[in-house]
Tab-separated table of C-alpha atoms in Angstrom:
chain	number	residue	atom	x	y	z
W	1053	UNK	CA	19.706	45.311	17.516
W	1054	UNK	CA	22.761	45.971	15.356
W	1055	UNK	CA	26.056	46.318	17.205
W	1056	UNK	CA	29.474	47.629	16.308
W	1057	UNK	CA	32.148	44.963	16.745
W	1058	UNK	CA	35.351	46.275	18.262
W	1059	UNK	CA	38.507	44.571	17.023
W	1060	UNK	CA	37.035	43.024	13.914
W	1061	UNK	CA	38.840	44.205	10.808
W	1062	UNK	CA	36.776	42.462	8.153
W	1063	UNK	CA	33.109	41.419	7.954
W	1064	UNK	CA	34.266	38.359	6.025
W	1065	UNK	CA	35.381	36.759	9.298
W	1066	UNK	CA	31.796	36.533	10.498
W	1067	UNK	CA	29.140	33.941	9.629
W	1068	UNK	CA	25.495	34.856	10.072
W	1069	UNK	CA	22.978	32.439	11.596
W	1070	UNK	CA	19.881	34.483	10.836
W	1071	UNK	CA	17.770	34.449	7.695
W	1072	UNK	CA	20.007	34.251	4.631
W	1073	UNK	CA	18.998	36.433	1.688
W	1074	UNK	CA	20.684	37.183	-1.607
W	1075	UNK	CA	18.491	40.005	-2.826
W	1076	UNK	CA	18.588	43.656	-1.898
W	1077	UNK	CA	16.324	46.516	-2.733
W	1078	UNK	CA	13.162	46.087	-4.768
W	1079	UNK	CA	13.515	42.274	-5.298
W	1080	UNK	CA	12.926	41.859	-1.558
W	1081	UNK	CA	9.581	43.628	-1.892
W	1082	UNK	CA	8.580	41.732	-5.039
W	1083	UNK	CA	9.347	38.321	-3.500
W	1084	UNK	CA	6.378	37.146	-1.347
W	1085	UNK	CA	8.748	35.051	0.777
W	1086	UNK	CA	10.766	38.081	1.902
W	1087	UNK	CA	8.275	40.915	1.526
W	1088	UNK	CA	7.049	42.457	4.776
W	1089	UNK	CA	5.444	45.542	3.268
W	1090	UNK	CA	5.778	48.515	5.598
W	1091	UNK	CA	6.864	46.208	8.429
W	1092	UNK	CA	10.518	46.435	7.344
W	1093	UNK	CA	12.384	48.086	10.202
W	1094	UNK	CA	14.348	51.301	9.748
W	1095	UNK	CA	17.631	49.403	10.025
W	1096	UNK	CA	16.482	46.850	7.432
W	1097	UNK	CA	15.508	49.648	5.078
W	1098	UNK	CA	18.903	51.283	5.504
W	1099	UNK	CA	21.008	48.151	5.191
W	1100	UNK	CA	19.018	46.347	2.477
W	1101	UNK	CA	18.567	49.170	0.009
W	1102	UNK	CA	14.893	49.760	0.803
W	1103	UNK	CA	15.057	53.323	2.031
W	1104	UNK	CA	12.729	55.445	-0.077
W	1105	UNK	CA	11.128	52.433	-1.773
W	1106	UNK	CA	8.459	52.296	0.935
W	1107	UNK	CA	6.362	54.946	2.655
W	1108	UNK	CA	8.181	56.180	5.776
W	1109	UNK	CA	5.720	54.618	8.229
W	1110	UNK	CA	6.842	51.393	9.926
W	1111	UNK	CA	3.866	49.100	10.533
W	1112	UNK	CA	3.334	45.995	12.611
W	1113	UNK	CA	1.894	42.818	11.141
W	1114	UNK	CA	-1.120	43.427	13.387
W	1115	UNK	CA	-1.933	46.655	11.549
W	1116	UNK	CA	-1.459	44.957	8.189
W	1117	UNK	CA	-3.854	42.181	9.194
W	1118	UNK	CA	-6.371	44.741	10.447
W	1119	UNK	CA	-6.269	46.534	7.091
W	1120	UNK	CA	-6.935	43.257	5.298
W	1121	UNK	CA	-9.918	42.296	7.444
W	1122	UNK	CA	-11.400	45.775	7.117
W	1123	UNK	CA	-11.135	45.653	3.331
W	1124	UNK	CA	-12.556	42.138	3.175
W	1125	UNK	CA	-15.663	43.181	5.094
W	1126	UNK	CA	-16.488	45.621	2.303
W	1127	UNK	CA	-16.784	42.738	-0.176
W	1128	UNK	CA	-19.859	40.575	-0.595
W	1129	UNK	CA	-19.033	38.490	-3.676
W	1130	UNK	CA	-17.229	35.220	-2.724
W	1131	UNK	CA	-15.158	35.156	-5.915
W	1132	UNK	CA	-14.040	38.733	-5.317
W	1133	UNK	CA	-12.991	37.721	-1.803
W	1134	UNK	CA	-11.062	34.742	-3.197
W	1135	UNK	CA	-9.175	36.928	-5.662
W	1136	UNK	CA	-8.355	39.454	-2.924
W	1137	UNK	CA	-7.148	36.839	-0.437
W	1138	UNK	CA	-5.034	34.930	-2.956
W	1139	UNK	CA	-3.581	38.247	-4.087
W	1140	UNK	CA	-2.174	38.694	-0.590
W	1141	UNK	CA	-0.474	35.312	-0.942
W	1142	UNK	CA	1.156	36.530	-4.144
W	1143	UNK	CA	2.530	39.637	-2.393
W	1144	UNK	CA	3.250	38.733	1.235
W	1145	UNK	CA	3.293	35.062	2.202
W	1146	UNK	CA	3.614	35.447	5.956
W	1147	UNK	CA	0.816	38.004	6.125
W	1148	UNK	CA	-1.380	35.644	4.064
W	1149	UNK	CA	-0.988	32.825	6.580
W	1150	UNK	CA	-1.337	35.206	9.506
W	1151	UNK	CA	-4.760	36.330	8.306
W	1152	UNK	CA	-5.837	32.748	7.610
W	1153	UNK	CA	-4.884	31.696	11.109
W	1154	UNK	CA	-6.541	34.768	12.602
W	1155	UNK	CA	-9.950	33.807	11.238
W	1156	UNK	CA	-9.762	30.326	9.744
W	1157	UNK	CA	-13.450	29.706	10.399
W	1158	UNK	CA	-14.511	32.543	8.076
W	1159	UNK	CA	-11.706	32.333	5.521
W	1160	UNK	CA	-11.423	28.576	4.956
W	1161	UNK	CA	-14.734	28.467	3.026
W	1162	UNK	CA	-13.197	31.026	0.663
W	1163	UNK	CA	-9.738	29.546	0.039
W	1164	UNK	CA	-11.182	26.011	0.152
W	1165	UNK	CA	-14.668	24.470	-0.027
W	1166	UNK	CA	-17.030	25.811	-1.328
W	1167	UNK	CA	-15.642	28.994	-2.967
W	1168	UNK	CA	-12.572	27.250	-4.393
W	1169	UNK	CA	-14.958	25.312	-6.643
W	1170	UNK	CA	-16.325	28.557	-8.065
W	1171	UNK	CA	-12.761	29.835	-8.472
W	1172	UNK	CA	-11.781	26.674	-10.372
W	1173	UNK	CA	-14.716	27.018	-12.750
W	1174	UNK	CA	-13.524	30.561	-13.531
W	1175	UNK	CA	-9.779	29.917	-13.191
W	1176	UNK	CA	-8.774	31.146	-16.644
W	1177	UNK	CA	-10.948	34.237	-16.278
W	1178	UNK	CA	-9.416	35.334	-12.955
W	1179	UNK	CA	-5.881	34.183	-13.769
W	1180	UNK	CA	-3.187	36.635	-12.696
W	1181	UNK	CA	-0.026	34.687	-11.903
W	1182	UNK	CA	0.829	30.991	-12.351
W	1183	UNK	CA	1.144	28.903	-9.203
W	1184	UNK	CA	2.467	25.374	-9.094
W	1185	UNK	CA	3.762	23.036	-11.773
W	1186	UNK	CA	1.861	22.203	-14.959
W	1187	UNK	CA	2.658	18.906	-16.690
W	1188	UNK	CA	0.891	17.931	-19.909
W	1189	UNK	CA	0.714	14.670	-21.806
W	1190	UNK	CA	2.743	16.381	-24.500
W	1191	UNK	CA	5.651	16.429	-22.040
W	1192	UNK	CA	6.018	12.640	-21.889
W	1193	UNK	CA	9.664	11.620	-21.801
W	1194	UNK	CA	10.719	14.966	-20.317
W	1195	UNK	CA	8.900	15.082	-16.971
W	1196	UNK	CA	12.080	15.033	-14.879
W	1197	UNK	CA	13.453	18.102	-16.653
W	1198	UNK	CA	10.156	19.888	-15.966
W	1199	UNK	CA	10.273	18.913	-12.293
W	1200	UNK	CA	13.857	20.191	-12.209
W	1201	UNK	CA	12.546	23.599	-13.299
W	1202	UNK	CA	10.763	24.026	-9.966
W	1203	UNK	CA	12.914	26.495	-7.995
W	1204	UNK	CA	12.672	24.797	-4.583
W	1205	UNK	CA	15.241	22.090	-3.854
W	1206	UNK	CA	13.649	20.511	-0.802
W	1207	UNK	CA	9.976	19.757	-1.450
W	1208	UNK	CA	8.342	17.514	1.162
W	1209	UNK	CA	4.683	17.482	0.071
W	1210	UNK	CA	3.078	17.361	-3.382
W	1211	UNK	CA	-0.653	17.639	-4.077
W	1212	UNK	CA	-1.525	16.548	-7.613
W	1213	UNK	CA	-4.741	16.513	-9.640
W	1214	UNK	CA	-5.649	15.756	-13.224
W	1215	UNK	CA	-8.794	17.865	-12.911
W	1216	UNK	CA	-11.251	15.134	-13.931
W	1217	UNK	CA	-13.553	15.292	-10.914
W	1218	UNK	CA	-13.268	18.669	-9.213
W	1219	UNK	CA	-15.553	18.625	-6.173
W	1220	UNK	CA	-19.090	18.162	-7.526
W	1221	UNK	CA	-18.343	20.177	-10.660
W	1222	UNK	CA	-16.957	17.396	-12.838
W	1223	UNK	CA	-14.151	17.673	-15.379
W	1224	UNK	CA	-12.446	21.073	-15.199
W	1225	UNK	CA	-9.119	20.053	-16.724
W	1226	UNK	CA	-6.321	22.508	-15.985
W	1227	UNK	CA	-8.775	24.781	-14.177
W	1228	UNK	CA	-8.522	22.201	-11.369
W	1229	UNK	CA	-5.160	23.668	-10.291
W	1230	UNK	CA	-7.064	25.727	-7.727
W	1231	UNK	CA	-7.595	22.541	-5.696
W	1232	UNK	CA	-3.912	21.625	-5.056
W	1233	UNK	CA	-3.173	25.304	-4.373
W	1234	UNK	CA	-6.020	25.484	-1.836
W	1235	UNK	CA	-5.134	22.172	-0.188
W	1236	UNK	CA	-1.538	23.199	0.361
W	1237	UNK	CA	-2.633	26.527	1.835
W	1238	UNK	CA	-4.312	24.445	4.538
W	1239	UNK	CA	-1.202	22.290	4.977
W	1240	UNK	CA	0.499	25.460	6.170
W	1241	UNK	CA	-2.366	27.313	7.857
W	1242	UNK	CA	-3.628	24.293	9.819
W	1243	UNK	CA	-0.486	22.254	10.450
W	1244	UNK	CA	2.456	24.613	10.090
W	1245	UNK	CA	4.054	22.816	7.129
W	1246	UNK	CA	6.499	25.225	5.501
W	1247	UNK	CA	5.013	26.686	2.301
W	1248	UNK	CA	8.307	26.415	0.439
W	1249	UNK	CA	8.217	22.644	1.061
W	1250	UNK	CA	4.869	22.323	-0.751
W	1251	UNK	CA	4.323	21.813	-4.478
W	1252	UNK	CA	0.912	21.962	-6.234
W	1253	UNK	CA	0.797	20.048	-9.522
W	1254	UNK	CA	-1.775	19.796	-12.312
W	1255	UNK	CA	-1.538	16.954	-14.837
W	1256	UNK	CA	-3.096	17.989	-18.154
W	1257	UNK	CA	-4.292	15.148	-20.387
W	1258	UNK	CA	-7.130	17.144	-21.921
W	1259	UNK	CA	-10.735	17.567	-20.822
W	1260	UNK	CA	-14.112	16.157	-21.804
W	1261	UNK	CA	-15.793	19.412	-20.801
W	1262	UNK	CA	-17.043	20.846	-24.083
W	1263	UNK	CA	-17.685	24.239	-22.507
W	1264	UNK	CA	-13.995	24.549	-21.625
W	1265	UNK	CA	-12.933	23.373	-25.077
W	1266	UNK	CA	-14.851	26.351	-26.448
W	1267	UNK	CA	-13.573	28.763	-23.766
W	1268	UNK	CA	-11.006	31.213	-25.215
W	1269	UNK	CA	-9.543	31.703	-21.729
W	1270	UNK	CA	-9.026	27.985	-21.025
W	1271	UNK	CA	-5.363	27.402	-20.172
W	1272	UNK	CA	-4.936	23.729	-20.984
W	1273	UNK	CA	-4.743	21.444	-23.995
W	1274	UNK	CA	-7.675	21.822	-26.369
W	1275	UNK	CA	-8.280	18.085	-26.738
W	1276	UNK	CA	-10.468	15.355	-25.344
W	1277	UNK	CA	-9.135	13.610	-22.249
W	1278	UNK	CA	-6.556	10.959	-23.142
W	1279	UNK	CA	-7.566	7.657	-21.546
W	1280	UNK	CA	-5.033	5.449	-23.318
W	1281	UNK	CA	-1.930	3.743	-21.958
W	1282	UNK	CA	-0.115	7.034	-22.554
W	1283	UNK	CA	-1.993	8.476	-19.563
W	1284	UNK	CA	-0.775	5.710	-17.251
W	1285	UNK	CA	2.749	6.065	-18.576
W	1286	UNK	CA	2.608	9.795	-17.844
W	1287	UNK	CA	1.571	9.242	-14.210
W	1288	UNK	CA	4.284	6.604	-13.778
W	1289	UNK	CA	6.888	8.993	-15.158
W	1290	UNK	CA	5.615	11.757	-12.893
W	1291	UNK	CA	5.942	9.620	-9.749
W	1292	UNK	CA	9.485	8.599	-10.691
W	1293	UNK	CA	10.448	12.198	-11.462
W	1294	UNK	CA	9.144	13.610	-8.164
W	1295	UNK	CA	10.795	10.967	-5.986
W	1296	UNK	CA	13.917	11.062	-8.145
W	1297	UNK	CA	14.461	14.716	-7.347
W	1298	UNK	CA	13.032	15.009	-3.849
W	1299	UNK	CA	13.438	11.521	-2.381
W	1300	UNK	CA	11.417	8.358	-1.933
W	1301	UNK	CA	9.716	9.657	1.222
W	1302	UNK	CA	8.219	12.704	-0.517
W	1303	UNK	CA	4.495	12.821	0.321
W	1304	UNK	CA	2.339	12.722	-2.830
W	1305	UNK	CA	-1.361	13.397	-2.256
W	1306	UNK	CA	-3.753	12.507	-5.092
W	1307	UNK	CA	-6.711	14.847	-5.328
W	1308	UNK	CA	-9.908	14.933	-7.423
W	1309	UNK	CA	-9.038	12.214	-9.915
W	1310	UNK	CA	-11.921	10.346	-11.540
W	1311	UNK	CA	-13.311	7.450	-9.465
W	1312	UNK	CA	-11.776	4.690	-11.564
W	1313	UNK	CA	-8.317	6.227	-11.674
W	1314	UNK	CA	-8.381	7.261	-8.018
W	1315	UNK	CA	-8.873	3.713	-6.734
W	1316	UNK	CA	-6.488	1.999	-9.108
W	1317	UNK	CA	-3.698	4.537	-8.549
W	1318	UNK	CA	-4.084	4.138	-4.798
W	1319	UNK	CA	-3.766	0.360	-5.178
W	1320	UNK	CA	-0.904	0.720	-7.624
W	1321	UNK	CA	1.271	3.196	-5.744
W	1322	UNK	CA	0.534	2.871	-2.040
W	1323	UNK	CA	3.215	0.203	-1.454
W	1324	UNK	CA	5.763	1.863	-3.738
W	1325	UNK	CA	5.512	5.498	-2.670
W	1326	UNK	CA	4.571	7.690	0.278
W	1327	UNK	CA	1.117	8.512	-1.071
W	1328	UNK	CA	-2.550	8.751	-0.184
W	1329	UNK	CA	-5.805	9.831	-1.787
W	1330	UNK	CA	-7.605	12.466	0.250
W	1331	UNK	CA	-10.972	11.889	-1.421
W	1332	UNK	CA	-10.882	8.239	-0.364
W	1333	UNK	CA	-8.847	8.140	2.850
W	1334	UNK	CA	-9.099	11.693	4.191
W	1335	UNK	CA	-12.858	11.787	3.697
W	1336	UNK	CA	-13.136	8.379	5.328
W	1337	UNK	CA	-11.220	9.500	8.400
W	1338	UNK	CA	-13.269	12.635	8.990
W	1339	UNK	CA	-16.543	10.747	8.427
W	1340	UNK	CA	-15.545	7.960	10.817
W	1341	UNK	CA	-14.647	10.571	13.409
W	1342	UNK	CA	-18.191	11.907	13.126
W	1343	UNK	CA	-19.584	8.427	13.772
W	1344	UNK	CA	-17.258	7.947	16.732
W	1345	UNK	CA	-18.564	11.258	18.060
W	1346	UNK	CA	-22.096	9.871	17.758
W	1347	UNK	CA	-21.031	7.179	20.222
W	1348	UNK	CA	-20.473	9.932	22.773
W	1349	UNK	CA	-23.900	11.415	22.105
W	1350	UNK	CA	-26.118	8.331	22.086
W	1351	UNK	CA	-23.936	5.977	24.113
W	1352	UNK	CA	-23.831	3.027	21.702
W	1353	UNK	CA	-20.778	1.524	20.052
W	1354	UNK	CA	-20.168	1.945	16.340
W	1355	UNK	CA	-20.359	-1.842	16.045
W	1356	UNK	CA	-24.068	-1.643	16.886
W	1357	UNK	CA	-24.857	0.726	14.007
W	1358	UNK	CA	-26.140	0.036	10.523
W	1359	UNK	CA	-24.800	2.572	8.058
W	1360	UNK	CA	-26.621	3.704	4.926
W	1361	UNK	CA	-24.795	5.370	2.033
W	1362	UNK	CA	-26.367	7.287	-0.810
W	1363	UNK	CA	-24.042	6.468	-3.689
W	1364	UNK	CA	-20.902	4.350	-3.906
W	1365	UNK	CA	-18.157	6.621	-5.178
W	1366	UNK	CA	-14.641	7.312	-3.893
W	1367	UNK	CA	-15.758	8.924	-0.656
W	1368	UNK	CA	-18.475	6.371	0.204
W	1369	UNK	CA	-16.276	3.326	-0.412
W	1370	UNK	CA	-13.363	4.859	1.487
W	1371	UNK	CA	-15.620	5.670	4.449
W	1372	UNK	CA	-17.172	2.194	4.403
W	1373	UNK	CA	-13.749	0.545	4.452
W	1374	UNK	CA	-12.609	2.552	7.475
W	1375	UNK	CA	-15.887	1.890	9.322
W	1376	UNK	CA	-15.348	-1.838	8.838
W	1377	UNK	CA	-11.840	-1.469	10.307
W	1378	UNK	CA	-13.258	0.368	13.327
W	1379	UNK	CA	-15.937	-2.315	13.844
W	1380	UNK	CA	-13.291	-5.041	13.682
W	1381	UNK	CA	-11.343	-3.249	16.423
W	1382	UNK	CA	-14.513	-3.499	18.534
W	1383	UNK	CA	-14.624	-7.262	18.116
W	1384	UNK	CA	-16.989	-7.584	15.142
W	1385	UNK	CA	-16.021	-10.136	12.495
W	1386	UNK	CA	-15.240	-8.657	9.094
W	1387	UNK	CA	-18.109	-10.430	7.337
W	1388	UNK	CA	-20.548	-9.285	10.009
W	1389	UNK	CA	-19.232	-5.722	9.699
W	1390	UNK	CA	-19.834	-5.770	5.948
W	1391	UNK	CA	-23.456	-6.772	6.558
W	1392	UNK	CA	-23.956	-3.531	8.502
W	1393	UNK	CA	-22.963	-1.369	5.539
W	1394	UNK	CA	-25.698	-0.516	3.021
W	1395	UNK	CA	-25.342	1.506	-0.154
W	1396	UNK	CA	-28.123	3.045	-2.243
W	1397	UNK	CA	-27.667	4.650	-5.635
W	1398	UNK	CA	-30.573	7.112	-5.220
W	1399	UNK	CA	-33.408	8.168	-2.875
W	1400	UNK	CA	-32.678	8.733	0.808
W	1401	UNK	CA	-34.193	7.571	4.066
W	1402	UNK	CA	-36.407	9.970	5.967
W	1403	UNK	CA	-37.135	9.536	9.671
W	1404	UNK	CA	-38.874	11.640	12.282
W	1405	UNK	CA	-36.723	12.444	15.377
W	1406	UNK	CA	-33.286	14.525	17.308
W	1407	UNK	CA	-30.923	14.663	13.929
W	1408	UNK	CA	-27.108	14.493	14.184
W	1409	UNK	CA	-25.926	16.460	11.163
W	1410	UNK	CA	-22.602	17.344	9.589
W	1411	UNK	CA	-21.622	18.411	6.106
W	1412	UNK	CA	-18.480	19.157	4.133
W	1413	UNK	CA	-19.432	22.793	3.589
W	1414	UNK	CA	-20.406	25.265	6.325
W	1415	UNK	CA	-24.059	25.770	7.308
W	1416	UNK	CA	-25.607	28.428	9.527
W	1417	UNK	CA	-26.770	27.441	13.054
W	1418	UNK	CA	-30.296	26.014	13.293
W	1419	UNK	CA	-32.779	27.297	15.883
W	1420	UNK	CA	-35.627	24.919	16.767
W	1421	UNK	CA	-39.150	25.967	17.729
W	1422	UNK	CA	-38.445	25.145	21.361
W	1423	UNK	CA	-35.604	27.688	21.386
W	1424	UNK	CA	-32.686	25.260	21.238
W	1425	UNK	CA	-29.800	26.288	18.992
W	1426	UNK	CA	-27.739	23.675	17.143
W	1427	UNK	CA	-24.522	24.277	15.235
W	1428	UNK	CA	-24.053	21.942	12.228
W	1429	UNK	CA	-20.680	20.255	12.284
W	1430	UNK	CA	-18.410	20.711	9.290
W	1431	UNK	CA	-17.198	17.235	8.379
W	1432	UNK	CA	-14.355	18.607	6.302
W	1433	UNK	CA	-11.204	16.747	5.251
W	1434	UNK	CA	-9.220	19.764	6.449
W	1435	UNK	CA	-9.524	18.331	9.949
W	1436	UNK	CA	-7.516	15.295	8.834
W	1437	UNK	CA	-5.056	15.732	5.977
W	1438	UNK	CA	-2.893	18.595	7.356
W	1439	UNK	CA	-2.143	16.774	10.616
W	1440	UNK	CA	-1.546	13.450	8.851
W	1441	UNK	CA	0.752	15.135	6.332
W	1442	UNK	CA	2.738	16.857	9.098
W	1443	UNK	CA	3.287	13.560	10.926
W	1444	UNK	CA	4.230	11.721	7.741
W	1445	UNK	CA	6.733	14.399	6.708
W	1446	UNK	CA	8.370	14.719	10.127
W	1447	UNK	CA	8.625	10.938	10.575
W	1448	UNK	CA	10.048	10.281	7.078
W	1449	UNK	CA	7.415	7.660	6.291
W	1450	UNK	CA	7.703	5.730	3.031
W	1451	UNK	CA	4.243	4.149	2.904
W	1452	UNK	CA	0.946	5.261	4.446
W	1453	UNK	CA	-1.466	2.588	5.676
W	1454	UNK	CA	-5.193	2.961	6.273
W	1455	UNK	CA	-4.468	2.457	9.970
W	1456	UNK	CA	-2.842	5.900	9.958
W	1457	UNK	CA	-6.190	7.420	9.016
W	1458	UNK	CA	-7.970	5.350	11.665
W	1459	UNK	CA	-5.604	6.781	14.285
W	1460	UNK	CA	-6.180	10.296	12.935
W	1461	UNK	CA	-9.926	9.770	13.093
W	1462	UNK	CA	-9.735	8.684	16.745
W	1463	UNK	CA	-7.526	11.648	17.583
W	1464	UNK	CA	-10.058	14.018	16.023
W	1465	UNK	CA	-12.953	12.519	17.971
W	1466	UNK	CA	-11.036	12.695	21.260
W	1467	UNK	CA	-10.848	16.464	20.898
W	1468	UNK	CA	-14.627	16.895	20.828
W	1469	UNK	CA	-15.680	18.558	24.094
W	1470	UNK	CA	-18.904	18.220	26.084
W	1471	UNK	CA	-19.710	21.797	25.138
W	1472	UNK	CA	-19.353	20.883	21.461
W	1473	UNK	CA	-21.713	17.949	21.929
W	1474	UNK	CA	-24.287	20.066	23.745
W	1475	UNK	CA	-24.391	22.375	20.725
W	1476	UNK	CA	-24.953	19.518	18.291
W	1477	UNK	CA	-21.409	19.517	16.942
W	1478	UNK	CA	-19.814	16.283	15.805
W	1479	UNK	CA	-16.415	17.918	15.312
W	1480	UNK	CA	-14.351	20.459	17.279
W	1481	UNK	CA	-14.753	24.126	16.462
W	1482	UNK	CA	-13.078	25.014	13.196
W	1483	UNK	CA	-11.433	27.942	14.949
W	1484	UNK	CA	-9.326	25.421	16.896
W	1485	UNK	CA	-8.168	23.509	13.817
W	1486	UNK	CA	-4.493	24.399	14.282
W	1487	UNK	CA	-4.419	22.784	17.713
W	1488	UNK	CA	-6.558	19.914	16.427
W	1489	UNK	CA	-4.127	19.295	13.545
W	1490	UNK	CA	-1.156	19.434	15.904
W	1491	UNK	CA	-2.689	16.857	18.246
W	1492	UNK	CA	-3.515	14.586	15.310
W	1493	UNK	CA	0.089	14.888	14.121
W	1494	UNK	CA	1.377	13.943	17.588
W	1495	UNK	CA	-0.966	10.928	17.794
W	1496	UNK	CA	-0.017	9.718	14.318
W	1497	UNK	CA	3.702	10.279	14.973
W	1498	UNK	CA	3.469	8.120	18.091
W	1499	UNK	CA	1.728	5.421	16.071
W	1500	UNK	CA	4.289	5.531	13.249
W	1501	UNK	CA	7.239	5.080	15.599
W	1502	UNK	CA	5.493	2.442	17.720
W	1503	UNK	CA	4.806	0.394	14.590
W	1504	UNK	CA	8.265	0.788	13.024
W	1505	UNK	CA	6.923	2.802	10.092
W	1506	UNK	CA	9.049	5.909	10.700
W	1507	UNK	CA	12.498	6.267	9.146
W	1508	UNK	CA	13.651	9.445	10.860
W	1509	UNK	CA	16.168	8.668	13.596
W	1510	UNK	CA	16.995	9.098	16.358
W	1511	UNK	CA	13.402	8.771	17.531
W	1512	UNK	CA	12.322	11.901	19.410
W	1513	UNK	CA	11.493	11.169	23.045
W	1514	UNK	CA	8.866	13.873	23.412
W	1515	UNK	CA	6.726	13.637	20.275
W	1516	UNK	CA	4.607	16.650	21.191
W	1517	UNK	CA	7.601	18.954	21.610
W	1518	UNK	CA	9.155	17.479	18.477
W	1519	UNK	CA	6.093	18.215	16.341
W	1520	UNK	CA	5.410	21.673	17.770
W	1521	UNK	CA	9.014	22.838	17.466
W	1522	UNK	CA	9.043	22.122	13.740
W	1523	UNK	CA	5.860	23.908	12.771
W	1524	UNK	CA	6.339	26.961	10.577
W	1525	UNK	CA	5.369	30.303	12.097
W	1526	UNK	CA	3.895	33.266	10.245
W	1527	UNK	CA	5.593	36.013	12.278
W	1528	UNK	CA	8.148	38.109	10.396
W	1529	UNK	CA	11.840	37.209	10.617
W	1530	UNK	CA	14.587	39.768	10.760
W	1531	UNK	CA	16.437	39.939	7.463
W	1532	UNK	CA	19.560	41.287	9.161
W	1533	UNK	CA	22.298	39.294	10.908
W	1534	UNK	CA	21.971	39.338	14.674
W	1535	UNK	CA	24.008	36.333	15.843
W	1536	UNK	CA	27.579	35.696	14.791
W	1537	UNK	CA	29.853	32.671	14.709
W	1538	UNK	CA	33.443	33.523	15.527
W	1539	UNK	CA	36.250	32.235	13.259
W	1540	UNK	CA	38.360	29.316	14.505
W	1541	UNK	CA	41.562	31.406	14.530
W	1542	UNK	CA	40.157	33.989	16.921
W	1543	UNK	CA	41.667	33.698	20.417
W	1544	UNK	CA	38.540	35.150	21.977
W	1545	UNK	CA	35.343	36.791	20.745
W	1546	UNK	CA	35.715	40.546	20.167
W	1547	UNK	CA	33.950	42.809	22.571
W	1548	UNK	CA	30.551	44.067	21.534
W	1549	UNK	CA	30.080	47.788	22.002
W	1550	UNK	CA	26.448	48.954	22.011
């Protein structure tokens, strides 16, 4: 509520503690960070130059969310849904995250796997407004000035891709920008990381996709992918530029790089920067969690299992490495653990029997002939990377070890309930992913401080309260001052007359 202040002769003697804004009028509506649509209050409209620029009705965020969900139900095409949802993000950021959190189970497959892959393949055709930072190999020697062009001064998390291996679709070049954008949406929706602290980046060194090189709507360099030393120099310069502007503890997540580059960059940078590769380490953590859940179902330790992989790419090797670590914790020698890992390049293994199934993309429930209903688990990295990222950011970590992902994997498994198991799930319900991510962040934060890996001091006593109190909320803030700080020369605060 606004109040008249008796005895105050000038508004310049007051300092506001509420949300600080510079714009008035239409810029507030055009900025997705400040736009609330028809949820601006009457007083906000009067004081901020919005009166008459909006219909007279004052709406709640609940009504706005209801309108969105009603409109979405009318759509059947996944790409159309993607365009509609991401359009909300362009107009009203807090409403966008509100609707994601309302129904994350239904909307995550649209903003992330699998629809984001379709969106990436059509990125130039559905392009409306640029998001993120684009850096090309032509920019070598000037990367820091490009990073300086980003308007946010306090970025905490960067997700970067070079577009060479987008999901199972291969080389999509600059079209791969949809992946960092989608990942960072989940940073916020699942773990409450402030959206203004997140930066999606696409590195453009060309593409070997001939279809894109003939596509008139392609938005990147029309050249074959540069695989020379210039490429490595570009990535080096990028890492220096990001940490030079935002600090050495800025989290840099590598995403959908080609297998060869993914592994060597992880080896190259993991001890120099606060970085991880989600395809290798995030996938490994969520897969290991599924295996740890199997322990609960069949009652045998992971160290007693033999694990068969079809293929030996980034994900498989990352998973295998983390499984070996888990077996070693159970008392199995490293060499013996390696003997229990098998990798095949093609053809699977078929057996007859009660199947424990999970996949990265959602599947419909399966009803057996005997009437039992099983719900396939979604072994999706989204269970892992948001919570890990939140813990890393809040703890000011400079390097991320594989043990962090082992702890995250354990924390995920611990949240699997008996009810989940009875339904055939190997992971908690996706609808609970915000709480799951929070608990993972608390577990990892405890681990980081216990092992002297955190650089944020003083160390918070209650890690759970610490994590939860710093998670971004999607409810609307008042854009008007409501709390005042009295000037030092004032003998006593003026009386407030309602």
